Short mmCIF file of C-alpha atoms and ligand atoms in Angstrom, two decimals:
data_model
loop_
_atom_site.label_atom_id
_atom_site.label_comp_id
_atom_site.label_asym_id
_atom_site.label_seq_id
_atom_site.Cartn_x
_atom_site.Cartn_y
_atom_site.Cartn_z
CA MET A 21 -126.38 -106.97 -215.13
CA ALA A 22 -128.23 -108.43 -217.97
CA SER A 23 -131.14 -110.45 -217.11
CA THR A 24 -130.91 -114.12 -218.59
CA GLN A 25 -134.14 -115.11 -217.68
CA PRO A 26 -136.64 -116.24 -220.25
CA ALA A 27 -139.49 -113.83 -221.00
CA PRO A 28 -142.74 -114.69 -219.18
CA ARG A 29 -145.24 -116.37 -221.35
CA TYR A 30 -149.14 -115.70 -221.49
CA VAL A 31 -151.90 -117.52 -220.18
CA SER A 32 -155.71 -116.97 -220.31
CA THR A 33 -157.54 -115.53 -217.00
CA ARG A 34 -159.96 -118.17 -217.96
CA GLY A 35 -157.41 -120.83 -217.20
CA THR A 36 -157.80 -123.15 -220.50
CA GLY A 37 -155.29 -123.33 -223.54
CA GLU A 38 -151.57 -123.38 -223.86
CA ALA A 39 -149.31 -120.72 -222.46
CA VAL A 40 -148.04 -118.34 -225.54
CA SER A 41 -145.41 -116.00 -226.28
CA PHE A 42 -145.60 -112.47 -226.10
CA GLN A 43 -145.39 -112.14 -229.86
CA GLN A 44 -149.02 -114.37 -229.95
CA ALA A 45 -150.50 -112.57 -227.31
CA LEU A 46 -149.58 -109.15 -228.76
CA MET A 47 -151.05 -110.12 -232.32
CA THR A 48 -154.27 -112.35 -231.36
CA GLY A 49 -155.42 -109.97 -228.35
CA LEU A 50 -158.05 -112.06 -226.57
CA ALA A 51 -157.18 -115.63 -225.71
CA PRO A 52 -159.00 -118.36 -227.71
CA ASP A 53 -161.28 -119.22 -224.68
CA GLY A 54 -162.44 -115.56 -224.75
CA GLY A 55 -160.14 -114.56 -221.61
CA LEU A 56 -157.42 -112.09 -221.18
CA TYR A 57 -153.73 -112.90 -221.36
CA ILE A 58 -151.98 -112.58 -218.28
CA PRO A 59 -148.16 -113.18 -217.74
CA ASP A 60 -147.42 -116.49 -215.91
CA ARG A 61 -144.62 -114.67 -213.83
CA ILE A 62 -143.76 -111.18 -212.99
CA PRO A 63 -140.26 -110.28 -213.31
CA ALA A 64 -138.94 -108.56 -210.03
CA LEU A 65 -137.81 -105.23 -210.63
CA ASP A 66 -134.37 -103.90 -209.31
CA PRO A 67 -134.50 -101.34 -206.54
CA ALA A 68 -132.12 -99.38 -208.84
CA ASP A 69 -134.89 -99.17 -211.24
CA TRP A 70 -136.40 -96.23 -209.13
CA GLN A 71 -133.61 -95.35 -206.94
CA GLU A 72 -131.04 -94.02 -209.52
CA PRO A 73 -132.33 -91.33 -211.96
CA GLU A 74 -132.02 -92.01 -215.55
CA ARG A 75 -133.71 -91.18 -219.07
CA PHE A 76 -137.38 -92.34 -219.15
CA ALA A 77 -136.57 -94.26 -222.38
CA ASN A 78 -133.54 -96.13 -220.69
CA LEU A 79 -135.60 -97.00 -217.64
CA ALA A 80 -138.28 -98.48 -220.09
CA ARG A 81 -135.39 -100.36 -222.09
CA ARG A 82 -134.01 -102.03 -218.85
CA VAL A 83 -137.56 -102.71 -217.30
CA LEU A 84 -139.10 -104.33 -220.56
CA ALA A 85 -135.98 -106.15 -221.47
CA ARG A 86 -136.95 -108.54 -218.79
CA TRP A 87 -140.44 -108.97 -220.06
CA LEU A 88 -139.10 -109.47 -223.68
CA GLU A 89 -136.02 -111.13 -223.22
CA GLY A 90 -135.51 -113.66 -226.43
CA GLU A 91 -138.50 -112.05 -228.15
CA VAL A 92 -137.48 -108.70 -229.25
CA PRO A 93 -133.82 -108.30 -229.42
CA ARG A 94 -132.10 -105.66 -227.34
CA GLU A 95 -131.22 -103.28 -229.84
CA ALA A 96 -134.37 -103.31 -231.52
CA LEU A 97 -136.31 -102.75 -228.45
CA ALA A 98 -134.26 -99.96 -227.37
CA ALA A 99 -135.01 -98.34 -231.22
CA ILE A 100 -138.77 -99.14 -230.47
CA LEU A 101 -138.88 -97.47 -227.18
CA ASP A 102 -136.69 -94.54 -227.99
CA ASP A 103 -139.12 -93.74 -230.83
CA ALA A 104 -142.35 -94.59 -228.87
CA LEU A 105 -141.84 -92.84 -225.50
CA SER A 106 -140.04 -89.67 -226.84
CA PHE A 107 -141.94 -87.01 -224.71
CA PRO A 108 -141.46 -85.77 -221.36
CA VAL A 109 -143.23 -87.32 -218.15
CA PRO A 110 -143.15 -84.67 -215.55
CA LEU A 111 -143.97 -85.14 -211.90
CA VAL A 112 -145.44 -81.77 -210.55
CA PRO A 113 -145.80 -81.21 -207.05
CA LEU A 114 -148.74 -79.23 -206.04
CA GLU A 115 -148.44 -76.34 -203.49
CA GLY A 116 -150.52 -74.37 -201.34
CA GLY A 117 -154.01 -74.66 -199.94
CA GLY A 118 -153.53 -77.77 -198.17
CA TRP A 119 -152.20 -79.65 -201.16
CA ASP A 120 -148.38 -80.11 -200.11
CA GLY A 121 -147.51 -83.77 -200.56
CA VAL A 122 -149.65 -84.05 -203.61
CA PHE A 123 -147.94 -84.56 -206.95
CA VAL A 124 -149.28 -84.74 -210.35
CA LEU A 125 -147.85 -87.07 -212.80
CA GLU A 126 -148.70 -85.75 -216.22
CA LEU A 127 -148.93 -88.37 -218.78
CA PHE A 128 -150.50 -86.20 -221.19
CA HIS A 129 -147.36 -84.74 -223.06
CA GLY A 130 -147.61 -87.26 -226.04
CA PRO A 131 -148.78 -86.56 -229.55
CA THR A 132 -152.77 -86.65 -228.67
CA LEU A 133 -152.48 -85.48 -225.11
CA SER A 134 -153.50 -88.64 -223.38
CA PHE A 135 -151.95 -91.44 -221.47
CA LYS A 136 -153.21 -93.55 -224.20
CA ASP A 137 -150.11 -92.66 -226.31
CA PHE A 138 -148.00 -94.74 -224.18
CA GLY A 139 -149.78 -97.69 -224.85
CA ALA A 140 -150.94 -97.11 -228.60
CA ARG A 141 -147.26 -96.07 -229.77
CA THR A 142 -145.38 -98.94 -227.95
CA MET A 143 -148.02 -101.49 -229.31
CA ALA A 144 -148.10 -100.25 -232.89
CA ARG A 145 -144.19 -100.44 -233.05
CA LEU A 146 -143.89 -103.92 -231.35
CA MET A 147 -146.60 -105.03 -233.96
CA GLN A 148 -144.59 -103.63 -236.92
CA HIS A 149 -141.40 -105.19 -235.49
CA PHE A 150 -143.06 -108.70 -235.64
CA LEU A 151 -144.38 -107.96 -239.14
CA GLU A 152 -141.20 -107.53 -240.51
CA ASP A 153 -140.36 -111.10 -240.64
CA ARG A 154 -143.47 -111.93 -242.43
CA ALA A 155 -145.00 -110.68 -245.70
CA GLU A 156 -148.47 -109.36 -244.26
CA THR A 157 -150.39 -106.19 -243.71
CA LEU A 158 -152.73 -105.94 -241.11
CA THR A 159 -155.66 -103.76 -240.56
CA ILE A 160 -156.74 -102.45 -237.25
CA LEU A 161 -160.38 -101.85 -237.14
CA VAL A 162 -161.36 -99.31 -234.21
CA ALA A 163 -164.60 -97.90 -233.33
CA THR A 164 -164.14 -94.83 -231.04
CA SER A 165 -165.69 -92.19 -229.26
CA GLY A 166 -162.78 -90.42 -227.81
CA ASP A 167 -159.32 -90.67 -226.83
CA THR A 168 -158.24 -94.01 -227.92
CA GLY A 169 -159.30 -93.37 -231.53
CA SER A 170 -156.55 -90.49 -231.93
CA ALA A 171 -153.99 -92.50 -230.01
CA VAL A 172 -154.41 -95.41 -232.19
CA ALA A 173 -154.54 -93.38 -235.42
CA ASP A 174 -151.68 -91.42 -234.43
CA GLY A 175 -149.59 -94.35 -232.99
CA PHE A 176 -150.14 -96.66 -235.76
CA ALA A 177 -149.66 -94.12 -238.70
CA GLY A 178 -146.67 -94.51 -241.05
CA GLN A 179 -146.08 -98.19 -239.64
CA GLU A 180 -145.45 -99.89 -243.18
CA GLN A 181 -147.04 -103.09 -242.87
CA ILE A 182 -150.09 -101.77 -240.52
CA ARG A 183 -152.91 -99.82 -241.69
CA VAL A 184 -155.79 -98.34 -239.61
CA VAL A 185 -159.37 -98.15 -240.26
CA LEU A 186 -161.36 -95.77 -237.82
CA LEU A 187 -165.02 -95.24 -237.20
CA TYR A 188 -166.45 -92.36 -235.50
CA PRO A 189 -169.94 -91.16 -234.75
CA LYS A 190 -170.59 -88.14 -236.90
CA GLY A 191 -171.54 -85.15 -234.94
CA GLN A 192 -171.08 -86.99 -231.59
CA VAL A 193 -167.43 -86.16 -230.61
CA SER A 194 -166.31 -83.03 -229.32
CA PRO A 195 -164.84 -80.62 -231.64
CA VAL A 196 -161.05 -81.39 -230.33
CA GLN A 197 -161.63 -84.88 -230.51
CA GLU A 198 -163.11 -84.60 -234.13
CA ARG A 199 -160.06 -82.65 -235.45
CA GLN A 200 -157.71 -85.12 -233.77
CA LEU A 201 -159.63 -88.26 -235.52
CA ILE A 202 -159.76 -86.42 -239.02
CA ALA A 203 -156.25 -85.19 -239.28
CA VAL A 204 -154.74 -86.97 -242.17
CA ARG A 205 -151.97 -89.48 -241.39
CA PRO A 206 -150.28 -91.89 -243.48
CA GLY A 207 -152.17 -95.12 -243.45
CA VAL A 208 -155.05 -94.08 -241.76
CA HIS A 209 -158.79 -94.13 -243.02
CA THR A 210 -161.26 -92.36 -241.17
CA TYR A 211 -164.91 -92.71 -241.47
CA ALA A 212 -167.47 -90.45 -240.18
CA VAL A 213 -170.65 -92.64 -239.70
CA ALA A 214 -174.11 -91.47 -239.73
CA GLY A 215 -175.10 -93.14 -236.43
CA THR A 216 -174.04 -93.39 -232.96
CA PHE A 217 -171.02 -95.00 -231.20
CA ASP A 218 -172.97 -98.35 -230.30
CA ASP A 219 -173.56 -98.40 -234.35
CA CYS A 220 -169.94 -98.08 -234.85
CA GLN A 221 -169.12 -100.80 -232.33
CA ARG A 222 -171.51 -102.99 -234.01
CA MET A 223 -170.05 -102.54 -237.14
CA VAL A 224 -166.68 -103.57 -235.81
CA LYS A 225 -168.00 -106.63 -234.31
CA ALA A 226 -169.72 -107.73 -237.42
CA ALA A 227 -166.68 -106.99 -239.47
CA PHE A 228 -164.58 -109.25 -237.20
CA ALA A 229 -167.22 -112.22 -237.97
CA ASP A 230 -167.55 -111.63 -241.72
CA GLU A 231 -165.49 -113.81 -244.19
CA ASP A 232 -165.12 -111.05 -246.77
CA PHE A 233 -162.82 -109.03 -244.03
CA ALA A 234 -160.79 -112.20 -243.27
CA THR A 235 -158.32 -111.03 -246.44
CA LEU A 236 -157.69 -108.04 -244.60
CA LYS A 237 -156.15 -109.67 -241.71
CA LEU A 238 -158.07 -107.67 -238.99
CA SER A 239 -156.60 -106.96 -235.70
CA SER A 240 -157.93 -104.53 -233.18
CA ALA A 241 -156.03 -102.32 -230.25
CA ASN A 242 -158.32 -102.20 -227.68
CA SER A 243 -157.25 -101.82 -223.98
CA ILE A 244 -157.06 -105.51 -223.05
CA ASN A 245 -153.92 -106.14 -225.64
CA VAL A 246 -150.88 -106.96 -223.67
CA GLY A 247 -148.93 -104.61 -225.96
CA ARG A 248 -150.76 -101.70 -224.39
CA LEU A 249 -150.37 -103.02 -220.93
CA LEU A 250 -146.82 -103.69 -220.57
CA PRO A 251 -145.71 -99.86 -221.07
CA GLN A 252 -148.47 -98.85 -218.71
CA MET A 253 -146.52 -100.01 -215.58
CA LEU A 254 -143.27 -97.71 -216.68
CA TYR A 255 -144.48 -94.50 -215.56
CA TYR A 256 -145.38 -95.59 -211.95
CA ILE A 257 -141.70 -96.62 -211.66
CA TRP A 258 -140.59 -93.50 -213.16
CA ALA A 259 -142.92 -91.48 -210.68
CA VAL A 260 -141.22 -92.96 -207.86
CA GLU A 261 -137.72 -92.34 -208.84
CA GLN A 262 -138.77 -88.76 -209.69
CA GLY A 263 -140.23 -87.90 -206.58
CA GLY A 264 -137.43 -89.83 -204.53
CA PHE A 265 -140.19 -91.74 -202.22
CA ASP A 266 -139.73 -94.37 -200.09
CA GLU A 267 -143.14 -95.33 -200.38
CA VAL A 268 -146.29 -93.66 -201.96
CA THR A 269 -150.05 -93.81 -202.40
CA ILE A 270 -150.91 -93.77 -206.27
CA CYS A 271 -154.46 -92.59 -207.23
CA VAL A 272 -155.50 -93.80 -210.80
CA PRO A 273 -158.48 -92.30 -212.64
CA CYS A 274 -160.23 -95.52 -213.78
CA GLY A 275 -162.36 -96.68 -216.83
CA ASN A 276 -161.57 -100.02 -218.32
CA LEU A 277 -159.02 -100.45 -215.37
CA GLY A 278 -155.90 -100.99 -218.13
CA ASN A 279 -153.86 -98.00 -216.46
CA LEU A 280 -154.45 -99.44 -212.74
CA THR A 281 -153.39 -103.02 -213.64
CA GLY A 282 -150.15 -101.70 -215.23
CA GLY A 283 -149.77 -100.20 -211.71
CA VAL A 284 -150.72 -103.38 -209.96
CA ILE A 285 -148.23 -105.30 -212.10
CA ALA A 286 -145.25 -102.72 -210.82
CA ALA A 287 -146.37 -103.14 -207.31
CA LEU A 288 -146.19 -107.13 -207.64
CA GLY A 289 -142.65 -106.76 -209.29
CA GLY A 290 -141.76 -104.84 -205.96
CA LEU A 291 -142.36 -101.28 -206.61
CA PRO A 292 -142.79 -99.55 -203.28
CA VAL A 293 -146.55 -98.60 -203.72
CA ARG A 294 -148.27 -98.22 -200.05
CA GLN A 295 -151.71 -98.50 -201.53
CA PHE A 296 -153.65 -97.37 -204.70
CA LEU A 297 -156.71 -95.25 -204.73
CA ALA A 298 -159.05 -95.98 -207.68
CA ALA A 299 -161.05 -92.90 -208.56
CA ASN A 300 -164.43 -93.68 -210.38
CA ASN A 301 -166.85 -91.12 -211.64
CA ALA A 302 -170.50 -92.18 -211.63
CA ASN A 303 -169.77 -95.41 -213.29
CA ASP A 304 -168.68 -96.74 -209.64
CA GLY A 305 -168.90 -100.43 -209.97
CA PHE A 306 -165.18 -101.15 -209.38
CA ALA A 307 -165.49 -99.03 -206.25
CA ARG A 308 -168.38 -100.44 -204.88
CA TYR A 309 -166.66 -103.98 -205.33
CA LEU A 310 -163.82 -102.67 -203.16
CA ARG A 311 -165.82 -101.31 -200.61
CA GLY A 312 -167.07 -104.88 -200.21
CA GLU A 313 -170.31 -105.32 -202.42
CA ALA A 314 -170.73 -108.18 -204.58
CA VAL A 315 -169.59 -107.36 -208.31
CA ASP A 316 -172.46 -105.77 -210.18
CA PHE A 317 -171.27 -104.13 -213.17
CA VAL A 318 -174.16 -102.23 -214.79
CA ASP A 319 -174.50 -99.96 -218.13
CA SER A 320 -172.71 -97.07 -218.07
CA VAL A 321 -173.98 -93.26 -217.67
CA ARG A 322 -172.71 -90.32 -219.42
CA THR A 323 -170.39 -87.84 -217.33
CA ILE A 324 -168.14 -85.14 -218.02
CA SER A 325 -165.11 -87.49 -217.59
CA ASN A 326 -166.24 -89.46 -220.51
CA ALA A 327 -163.10 -91.68 -220.94
CA MET A 328 -163.99 -93.04 -217.78
CA ASP A 329 -167.63 -93.83 -218.58
CA VAL A 330 -167.22 -97.50 -218.66
CA GLY A 331 -169.96 -99.78 -217.37
CA VAL A 332 -168.27 -103.12 -217.28
CA PRO A 333 -164.48 -102.59 -217.05
CA SER A 334 -162.85 -105.35 -219.34
CA ASN A 335 -159.39 -105.58 -217.19
CA PHE A 336 -161.41 -106.39 -213.77
CA GLU A 337 -160.87 -110.03 -215.15
CA ARG A 338 -157.38 -109.66 -215.36
CA LEU A 339 -157.07 -108.13 -211.87
CA THR A 340 -159.24 -110.81 -210.44
CA ALA A 341 -156.70 -112.91 -211.88
CA LEU A 342 -153.69 -111.32 -210.40
CA LEU A 343 -154.96 -110.82 -206.97
CA ASP A 344 -157.46 -112.31 -204.94
CA ASP A 345 -160.68 -110.57 -203.56
CA GLU A 346 -158.94 -109.88 -200.20
CA THR A 347 -155.47 -108.66 -201.27
CA MET A 348 -157.40 -106.67 -203.70
CA ARG A 349 -159.48 -104.75 -201.21
CA ARG A 350 -156.46 -104.17 -199.05
CA MET A 351 -154.25 -102.96 -201.98
CA ILE A 352 -156.75 -100.86 -203.72
CA ILE A 353 -159.20 -98.35 -202.07
CA GLY A 354 -162.09 -97.05 -204.46
CA ASP A 355 -164.27 -94.00 -204.28
CA ARG A 356 -166.53 -92.19 -206.49
CA VAL A 357 -166.78 -88.62 -207.49
CA ASP A 358 -169.77 -87.22 -209.55
CA ASP A 359 -170.05 -84.33 -212.21
CA ALA A 360 -170.77 -81.81 -209.68
CA GLY A 361 -168.05 -82.89 -207.45
CA THR A 362 -165.62 -82.98 -210.31
CA LEU A 363 -166.43 -79.54 -211.34
CA ALA A 364 -166.07 -78.39 -207.78
CA SER A 365 -162.75 -80.32 -207.73
CA MET A 366 -161.29 -78.48 -210.71
CA ARG A 367 -162.26 -74.99 -208.99
CA ARG A 368 -160.82 -75.91 -205.66
CA ILE A 369 -157.59 -76.97 -206.88
CA TYR A 370 -157.09 -74.01 -209.16
CA GLU A 371 -158.32 -71.43 -206.34
CA ALA A 372 -155.83 -73.30 -204.25
CA THR A 373 -152.89 -74.01 -206.49
CA GLY A 374 -153.41 -72.36 -209.86
CA TYR A 375 -153.11 -75.70 -211.22
CA VAL A 376 -155.63 -76.56 -214.18
CA ALA A 377 -156.65 -80.19 -214.12
CA ASP A 378 -158.92 -81.61 -216.93
CA PRO A 379 -161.82 -83.42 -215.64
CA HIS A 380 -160.49 -87.00 -215.28
CA THR A 381 -157.65 -85.71 -213.27
CA ALA A 382 -159.96 -84.01 -211.13
CA VAL A 383 -161.61 -86.88 -210.19
CA GLY A 384 -158.42 -88.43 -209.04
CA LEU A 385 -157.51 -85.29 -207.16
CA GLU A 386 -160.91 -85.23 -205.30
CA VAL A 387 -160.52 -88.90 -204.25
CA VAL A 388 -156.99 -87.88 -202.69
CA ARG A 389 -158.40 -84.96 -201.09
CA ARG A 390 -161.43 -87.02 -199.11
CA HIS A 391 -159.04 -90.07 -198.18
CA ARG A 392 -156.56 -87.53 -196.63
CA ALA A 393 -159.58 -85.63 -194.77
CA ALA A 394 -160.73 -89.00 -193.67
CA THR A 395 -157.64 -90.93 -192.66
CA GLY A 396 -155.40 -88.14 -191.73
CA ASP A 397 -152.59 -89.59 -194.27
CA ASP A 398 -150.29 -86.81 -195.20
CA GLY A 399 -148.50 -88.62 -197.91
CA PRO A 400 -146.74 -88.41 -200.31
CA PHE A 401 -149.34 -89.25 -203.03
CA ILE A 402 -149.33 -89.16 -206.77
CA VAL A 403 -152.08 -88.64 -209.00
CA LEU A 404 -152.05 -89.78 -212.29
CA SER A 405 -153.18 -86.99 -214.78
CA THR A 406 -154.47 -89.09 -217.80
CA ALA A 407 -155.21 -86.14 -220.18
CA HIS A 408 -154.39 -82.37 -220.94
CA PRO A 409 -157.12 -79.70 -220.12
CA ALA A 410 -156.92 -78.55 -223.31
CA LYS A 411 -158.75 -81.44 -224.84
CA PHE A 412 -161.93 -80.32 -222.73
CA PRO A 413 -161.98 -76.57 -223.07
CA GLU A 414 -165.73 -76.37 -222.44
CA THR A 415 -165.57 -78.17 -219.45
CA VAL A 416 -162.72 -76.06 -218.20
CA THR A 417 -164.45 -72.79 -219.11
CA GLN A 418 -167.25 -73.92 -217.08
CA ALA A 419 -165.50 -74.68 -214.01
CA LEU A 420 -163.03 -72.12 -214.29
CA GLY A 421 -164.15 -69.28 -216.18
CA ILE A 422 -160.88 -69.50 -218.29
CA GLU A 423 -159.76 -71.17 -221.31
CA PRO A 424 -157.07 -73.67 -221.29
CA VAL A 425 -153.99 -73.00 -222.89
CA ARG A 426 -153.75 -74.79 -225.90
CA PRO A 427 -150.64 -76.61 -226.59
CA GLU A 428 -148.73 -76.13 -229.88
CA ARG A 429 -149.18 -79.73 -231.34
CA LEU A 430 -153.04 -79.38 -230.46
CA ALA A 431 -153.11 -76.04 -232.26
CA ALA A 432 -151.16 -77.47 -235.26
CA LEU A 433 -154.07 -79.76 -235.96
CA TRP A 434 -156.29 -76.61 -237.06
CA HIS A 435 -153.68 -76.18 -239.95
CA LYS A 436 -153.26 -79.75 -241.07
CA ASP A 437 -155.48 -81.28 -243.65
CA THR A 438 -158.19 -83.11 -242.84
CA HIS A 439 -160.48 -86.12 -244.13
CA ALA A 440 -163.24 -88.17 -243.44
CA THR A 441 -165.48 -90.43 -245.45
CA PRO A 442 -169.25 -90.21 -244.72
CA LEU A 443 -170.38 -93.51 -244.23
CA ALA A 444 -173.73 -95.00 -243.62
CA ALA A 445 -174.07 -96.97 -240.69
CA ASN A 446 -173.96 -100.55 -241.89
CA LEU A 447 -171.50 -103.06 -242.71
CA ASP A 448 -172.36 -103.10 -246.51
CA ALA A 449 -171.28 -99.83 -246.70
CA LEU A 450 -168.16 -100.12 -245.23
CA LYS A 451 -167.44 -103.13 -247.33
CA ALA A 452 -168.36 -101.45 -250.39
CA ASP A 453 -165.87 -98.36 -249.78
CA LEU A 454 -163.15 -100.57 -247.96
CA PHE A 455 -162.96 -103.15 -250.72
CA SER A 456 -163.17 -100.54 -253.47
CA ASP A 457 -160.10 -98.89 -252.33
CA VAL A 458 -157.98 -101.88 -251.85
C1 PLP B 519 -158.74 -94.29 -221.06
C2 PLP B 519 -158.68 -93.18 -220.18
C3 PLP B 519 -159.14 -93.14 -218.83
C4 PLP B 519 -159.30 -94.54 -218.03
O1 PLP B 519 -158.29 -95.66 -218.31
P1 PLP B 519 -158.31 -97.37 -218.40
O2 PLP B 519 -157.17 -97.44 -218.61
O3 PLP B 519 -159.51 -97.54 -219.28
O4 PLP B 519 -158.79 -97.26 -216.49
C5 PLP B 519 -159.05 -92.15 -217.86
N1 PLP B 519 -158.44 -91.03 -218.36
C6 PLP B 519 -158.60 -90.67 -219.47
C7 PLP B 519 -158.21 -89.16 -220.03
C8 PLP B 519 -158.46 -91.77 -220.64
O5 PLP B 519 -158.16 -91.30 -222.00
#
């Protein structure tokens, strides 16, 4: 049955200002009062969504139609999702060594090998869709130290009315990450900045506040945008369907908590999730909060699961607006795994089952192992696998003594043209280059 309810509108977590359309929330990112946009209601899922097998893109169409009714025509939405979410999303059972009942949901089969492809690709196409009615070009400006930059560069490349300007700290990203950033893509300009990631972020911030840049119509593509959030609930529904589960506990490796927020929205829509396990590395402010401590977020420290090195998780504000403290602590259990525990986890799983997990996934798997040992709960469990092990060959070799198999789409990057413009770490240098180039 086609739903005829109007789409949810979006309100600020800080409670001021008018409710806005999805389009406006997507295009502006942050609410005017500095808060994050949350939906004013959560459309209910239909049990058929997880009980009847279907192609991933069809499930995506049906679920997101309820969120975008009257905002994006059905046919346009179908085309956007077919194009954005065209890669497999397998649910892989672990077998042997006490791991039966644990399933890995591999979210890394997109072009840049991390789960960020879901959000970035969908968001790019939705933005381009809304720009088609306007004679406007947007510039997405991002500072990156890892997965986000490549997912954004790849996800937005080739969208006609959007160009991407990417800043990364030269010499401070891994060789695989650098390849992914400097591969030449239509509409994407990459700068190799002589500075740190913090310098890059400072330049981005300054650009947003600078009048000269206003002519470029700057926008960001960070993890707080609703355009990244909505597609991140789809694979939770898909995983429950694939496993044929009546109820399941789902473990999420966490950084900015965007991935987990997608799952919480699916659960609030009726998906039968028994509990969520929030897996932190040494940056464990969220896990400590869930254990009952007062909120105490501090600066991040570096770990080998570096996409989770977030001191102050931006989506925490969204979670606390969606759930009160008591509900959140009942619904989500947190735990922390340090680097030694992560390496040991990678080794343990490989030896018991032959499965090669990347460091982020290994943090999640270790949280499940401990939870099982402590509670005797025998599952089922799903662990979201957020990145492909081949993105972290040095760590895989250190833990397992083998080299991860490099998938074709990653190997192909070494045959592509590359380009990055060297840049001094200040805004004037960026200005001089960008504006000479327009
Ligand atoms: C971004 C990222 C995370 C953290 O996801 P959040 O939505 O920020 O919590 C975990 N693992 C990998 C590989 C990532 O790229």
